[in-house]
Short mmCIF file of C-alpha atoms in Angstrom, two decimals:
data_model
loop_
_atom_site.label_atom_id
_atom_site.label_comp_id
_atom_site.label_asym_id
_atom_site.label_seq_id
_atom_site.Cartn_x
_atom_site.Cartn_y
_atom_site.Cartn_z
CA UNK A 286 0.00 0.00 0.00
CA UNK A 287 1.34 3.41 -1.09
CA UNK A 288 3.23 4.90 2.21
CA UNK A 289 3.74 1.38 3.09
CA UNK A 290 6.57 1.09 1.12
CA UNK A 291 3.21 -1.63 -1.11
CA UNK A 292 1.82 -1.00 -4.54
CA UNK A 293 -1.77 -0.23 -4.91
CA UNK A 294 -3.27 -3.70 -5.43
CA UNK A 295 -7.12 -2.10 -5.95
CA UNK A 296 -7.51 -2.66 -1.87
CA UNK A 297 -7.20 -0.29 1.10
CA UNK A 298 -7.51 -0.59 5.03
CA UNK A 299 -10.04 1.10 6.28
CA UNK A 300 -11.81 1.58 9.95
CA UNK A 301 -9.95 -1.62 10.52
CA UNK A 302 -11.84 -3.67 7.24
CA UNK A 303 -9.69 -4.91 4.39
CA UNK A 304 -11.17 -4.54 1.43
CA UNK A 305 -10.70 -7.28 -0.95
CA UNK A 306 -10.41 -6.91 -4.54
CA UNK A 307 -13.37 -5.42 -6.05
CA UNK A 308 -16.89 -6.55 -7.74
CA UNK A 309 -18.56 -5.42 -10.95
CA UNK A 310 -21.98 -5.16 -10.37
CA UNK A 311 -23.47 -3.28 -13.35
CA UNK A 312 -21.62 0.12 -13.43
CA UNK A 313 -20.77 0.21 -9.97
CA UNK A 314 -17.67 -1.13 -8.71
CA UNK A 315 -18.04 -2.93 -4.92
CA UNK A 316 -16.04 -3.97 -2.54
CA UNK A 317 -16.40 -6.92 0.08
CA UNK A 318 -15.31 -5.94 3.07
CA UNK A 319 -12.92 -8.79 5.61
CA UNK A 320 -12.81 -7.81 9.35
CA UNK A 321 -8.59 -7.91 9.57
CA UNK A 322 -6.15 -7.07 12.38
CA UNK A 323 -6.76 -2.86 12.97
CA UNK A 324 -3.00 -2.42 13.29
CA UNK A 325 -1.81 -4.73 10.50
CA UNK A 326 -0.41 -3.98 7.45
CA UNK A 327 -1.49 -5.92 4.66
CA UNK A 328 -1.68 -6.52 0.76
CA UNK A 329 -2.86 -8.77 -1.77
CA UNK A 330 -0.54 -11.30 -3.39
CA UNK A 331 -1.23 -14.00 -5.90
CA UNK A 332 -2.26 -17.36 -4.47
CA UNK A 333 1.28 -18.95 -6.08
CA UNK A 334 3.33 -16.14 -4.07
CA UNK A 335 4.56 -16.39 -0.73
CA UNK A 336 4.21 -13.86 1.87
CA UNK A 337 7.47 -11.93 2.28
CA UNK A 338 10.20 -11.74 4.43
CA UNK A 339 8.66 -10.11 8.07
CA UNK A 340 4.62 -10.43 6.41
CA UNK A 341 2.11 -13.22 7.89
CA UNK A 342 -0.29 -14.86 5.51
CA UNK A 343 -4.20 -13.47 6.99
CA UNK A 344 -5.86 -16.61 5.76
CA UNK A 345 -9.26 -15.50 6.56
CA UNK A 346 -9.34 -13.36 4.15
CA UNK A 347 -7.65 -15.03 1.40
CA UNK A 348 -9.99 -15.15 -1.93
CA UNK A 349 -9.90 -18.01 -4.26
CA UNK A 350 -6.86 -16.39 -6.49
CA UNK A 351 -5.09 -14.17 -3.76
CA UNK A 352 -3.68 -14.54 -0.50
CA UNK A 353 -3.73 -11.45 2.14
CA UNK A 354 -0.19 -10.95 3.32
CA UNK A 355 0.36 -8.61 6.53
CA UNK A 356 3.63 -6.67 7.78
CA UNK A 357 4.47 -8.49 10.98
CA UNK A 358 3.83 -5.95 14.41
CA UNK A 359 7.17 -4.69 15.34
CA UNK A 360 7.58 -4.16 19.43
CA UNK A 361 8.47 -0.41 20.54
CA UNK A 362 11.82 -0.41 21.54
CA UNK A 363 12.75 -0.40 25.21
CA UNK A 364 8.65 -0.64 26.07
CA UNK A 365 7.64 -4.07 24.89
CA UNK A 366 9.29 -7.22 24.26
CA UNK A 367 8.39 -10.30 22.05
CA UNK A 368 6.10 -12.79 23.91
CA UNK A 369 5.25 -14.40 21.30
CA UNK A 370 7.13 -15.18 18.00
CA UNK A 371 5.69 -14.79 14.36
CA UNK A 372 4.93 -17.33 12.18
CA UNK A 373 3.93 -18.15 8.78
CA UNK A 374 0.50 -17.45 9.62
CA UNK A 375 0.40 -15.19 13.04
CA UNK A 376 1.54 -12.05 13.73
CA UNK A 377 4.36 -11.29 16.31
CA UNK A 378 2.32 -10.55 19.78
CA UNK A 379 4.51 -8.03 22.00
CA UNK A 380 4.41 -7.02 26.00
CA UNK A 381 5.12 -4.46 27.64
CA UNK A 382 8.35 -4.49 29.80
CA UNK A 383 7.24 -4.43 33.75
CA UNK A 384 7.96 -1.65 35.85
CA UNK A 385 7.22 -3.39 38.94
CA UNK A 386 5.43 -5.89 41.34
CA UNK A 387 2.80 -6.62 42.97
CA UNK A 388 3.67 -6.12 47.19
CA UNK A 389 5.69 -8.72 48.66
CA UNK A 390 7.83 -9.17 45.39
CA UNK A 391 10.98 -7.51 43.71
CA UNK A 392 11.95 -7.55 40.11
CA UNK A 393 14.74 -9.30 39.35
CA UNK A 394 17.07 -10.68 35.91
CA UNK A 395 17.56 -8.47 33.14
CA UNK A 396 15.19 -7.41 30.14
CA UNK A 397 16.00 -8.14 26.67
CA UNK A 398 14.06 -8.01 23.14
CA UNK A 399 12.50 -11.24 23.61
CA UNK A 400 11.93 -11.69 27.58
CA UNK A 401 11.03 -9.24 30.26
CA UNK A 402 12.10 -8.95 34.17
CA UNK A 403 10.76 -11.56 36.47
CA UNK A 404 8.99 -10.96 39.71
CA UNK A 405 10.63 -12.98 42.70
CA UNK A 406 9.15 -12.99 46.43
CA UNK A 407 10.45 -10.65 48.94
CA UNK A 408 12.59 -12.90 51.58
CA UNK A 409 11.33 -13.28 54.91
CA UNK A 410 14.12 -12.57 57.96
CA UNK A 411 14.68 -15.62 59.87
CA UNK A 412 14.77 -15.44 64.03
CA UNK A 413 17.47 -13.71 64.94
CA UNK A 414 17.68 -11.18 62.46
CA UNK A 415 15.89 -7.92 61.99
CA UNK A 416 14.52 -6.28 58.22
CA UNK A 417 16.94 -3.72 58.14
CA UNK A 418 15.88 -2.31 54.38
CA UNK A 419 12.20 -3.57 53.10
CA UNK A 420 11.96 -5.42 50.10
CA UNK A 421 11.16 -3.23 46.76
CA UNK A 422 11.69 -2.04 43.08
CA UNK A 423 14.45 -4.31 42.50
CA UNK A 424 15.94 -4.79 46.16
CA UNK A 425 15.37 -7.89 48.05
CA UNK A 426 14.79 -7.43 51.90
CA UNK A 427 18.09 -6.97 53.89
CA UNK A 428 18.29 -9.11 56.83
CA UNK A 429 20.70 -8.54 59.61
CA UNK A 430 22.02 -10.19 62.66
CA UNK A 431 20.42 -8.91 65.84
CA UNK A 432 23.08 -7.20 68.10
CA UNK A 433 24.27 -9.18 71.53
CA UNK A 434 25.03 -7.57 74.19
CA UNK A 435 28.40 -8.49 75.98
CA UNK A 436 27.69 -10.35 79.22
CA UNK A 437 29.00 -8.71 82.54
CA UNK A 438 29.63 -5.45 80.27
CA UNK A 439 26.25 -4.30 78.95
CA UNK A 440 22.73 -5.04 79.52
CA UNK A 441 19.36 -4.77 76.93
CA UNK A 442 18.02 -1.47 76.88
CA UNK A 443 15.57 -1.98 74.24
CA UNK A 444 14.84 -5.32 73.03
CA UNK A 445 14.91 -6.26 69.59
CA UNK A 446 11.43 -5.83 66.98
CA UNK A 447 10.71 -7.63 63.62
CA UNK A 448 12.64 -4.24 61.99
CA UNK A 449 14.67 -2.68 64.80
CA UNK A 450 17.66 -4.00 66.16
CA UNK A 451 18.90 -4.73 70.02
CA UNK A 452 19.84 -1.64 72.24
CA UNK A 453 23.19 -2.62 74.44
CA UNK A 454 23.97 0.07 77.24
CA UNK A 455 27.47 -0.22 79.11
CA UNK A 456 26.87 -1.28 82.91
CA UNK A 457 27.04 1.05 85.45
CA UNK A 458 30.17 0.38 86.91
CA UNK A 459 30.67 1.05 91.26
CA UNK A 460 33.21 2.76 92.91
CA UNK A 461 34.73 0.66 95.05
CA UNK A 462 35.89 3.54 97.76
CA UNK A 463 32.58 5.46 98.02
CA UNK A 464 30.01 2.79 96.83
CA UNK A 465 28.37 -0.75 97.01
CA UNK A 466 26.12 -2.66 94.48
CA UNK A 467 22.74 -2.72 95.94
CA UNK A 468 21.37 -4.38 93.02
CA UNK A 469 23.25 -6.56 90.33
CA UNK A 470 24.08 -6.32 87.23
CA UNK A 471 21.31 -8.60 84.29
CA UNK A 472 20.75 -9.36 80.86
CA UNK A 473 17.91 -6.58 80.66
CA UNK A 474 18.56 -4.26 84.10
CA UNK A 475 21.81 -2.23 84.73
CA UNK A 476 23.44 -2.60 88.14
CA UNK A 477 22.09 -0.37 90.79
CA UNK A 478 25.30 1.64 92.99
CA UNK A 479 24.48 3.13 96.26
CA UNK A 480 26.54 5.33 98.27
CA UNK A 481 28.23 4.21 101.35
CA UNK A 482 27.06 5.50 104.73
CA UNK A 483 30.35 7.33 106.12
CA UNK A 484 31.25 6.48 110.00
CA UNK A 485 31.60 8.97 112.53
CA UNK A 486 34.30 8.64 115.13
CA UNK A 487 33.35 8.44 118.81
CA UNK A 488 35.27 10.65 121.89
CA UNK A 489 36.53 8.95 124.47
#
């Protein structure tokens, strides 16, 4: 079809009909009209001709002496990718590339002109570990060892959640001259330090 890069082949597309080669019916010329892909590109052939290279045959609406060949769909670059391939009788069907996922998955792999990004699940932390960056986009969740505190040096301050990490807090530590330990030093409680009661010196 002229602008097409086709001849004129007494057929046109139009409103998404092709019209096949035409009729005489008395003076008037008619065409029949073939419900055809809206998008595709197509043109009339002789039955003995094969579709070109990157055309589909549109069998149903090939006439007794002429087949319908139609310019494969070509996939916009870096918005679709082929999912499906052509044939000799189908068109090429494209995708478009994903942008993202649905909550609880990340995308992952690379895209490329015939396959698109996959969505993977989001990892789930494990005990022990905190989410220290939530899964999205294209970032998996980052699990990370929950802080210990060091035994007879620090006690828990703030216990560990499902996306904050442990709180350690050095001990108190007594002075052995002016103080005593009134209460002692656990896991989850500092030590408590109370001052000693000074003595006063009776007269004889």
């Amino acid at each position: 079809m002229r602008g097409w890069g086709y001849p004129a082949f007494g057929r046109c597309v139009l409103a998404g009909l092709l019209l096949s080669a035409p009729t005489q019916t008395g003076a008037q010329t008619t065409p029949s009209p073939t419900p055809f892909p809206i998008e595709s590109r197509c043109i009339f052939r002789p039955i003995g001709t094969l579709c070109a290279f990157g055309e589909f045959e549109f069998g149903s609406a090939q006439t007794a002496t002429q087949r319908v060949c139609c310019l494969q769909t070509r996939c916009r670059e870096q918005l679709d990718y082929q999912a499906v391939a052509p044939t000799p009788t189908t068109d090429r069907v494209c995708a478009e590339y994903r942008t993202d996922c649905p909550t609880t998955f990340f995308l992952v792999g690379s895209q490329s002109a015939t396959s698109d990004r996959q969505c993977q699940p989001c990892q789930s932390c494990a005990p022990g570990t905190f989410v220290r960056t939530v899964c999205a986009n294209t970032d998996d969740t980052d699990c990370h060892p929950v802080r210990q505190c060091v035994s007879g040096v620090q006690f828990e301050s703030a216990a560990p959640t499902a996306s904050t990490d442990r709180n350690c807090t050095g001990a108190t530590t007594c002075s052995a001259v002016l103080e005593f330990q009134s209460n002692d030093l656990t896991p989850t409680t500092d030590r408590v330090c109370q001052g000693l009661t000074g003595c006063t010196e009776l007269a004889e």
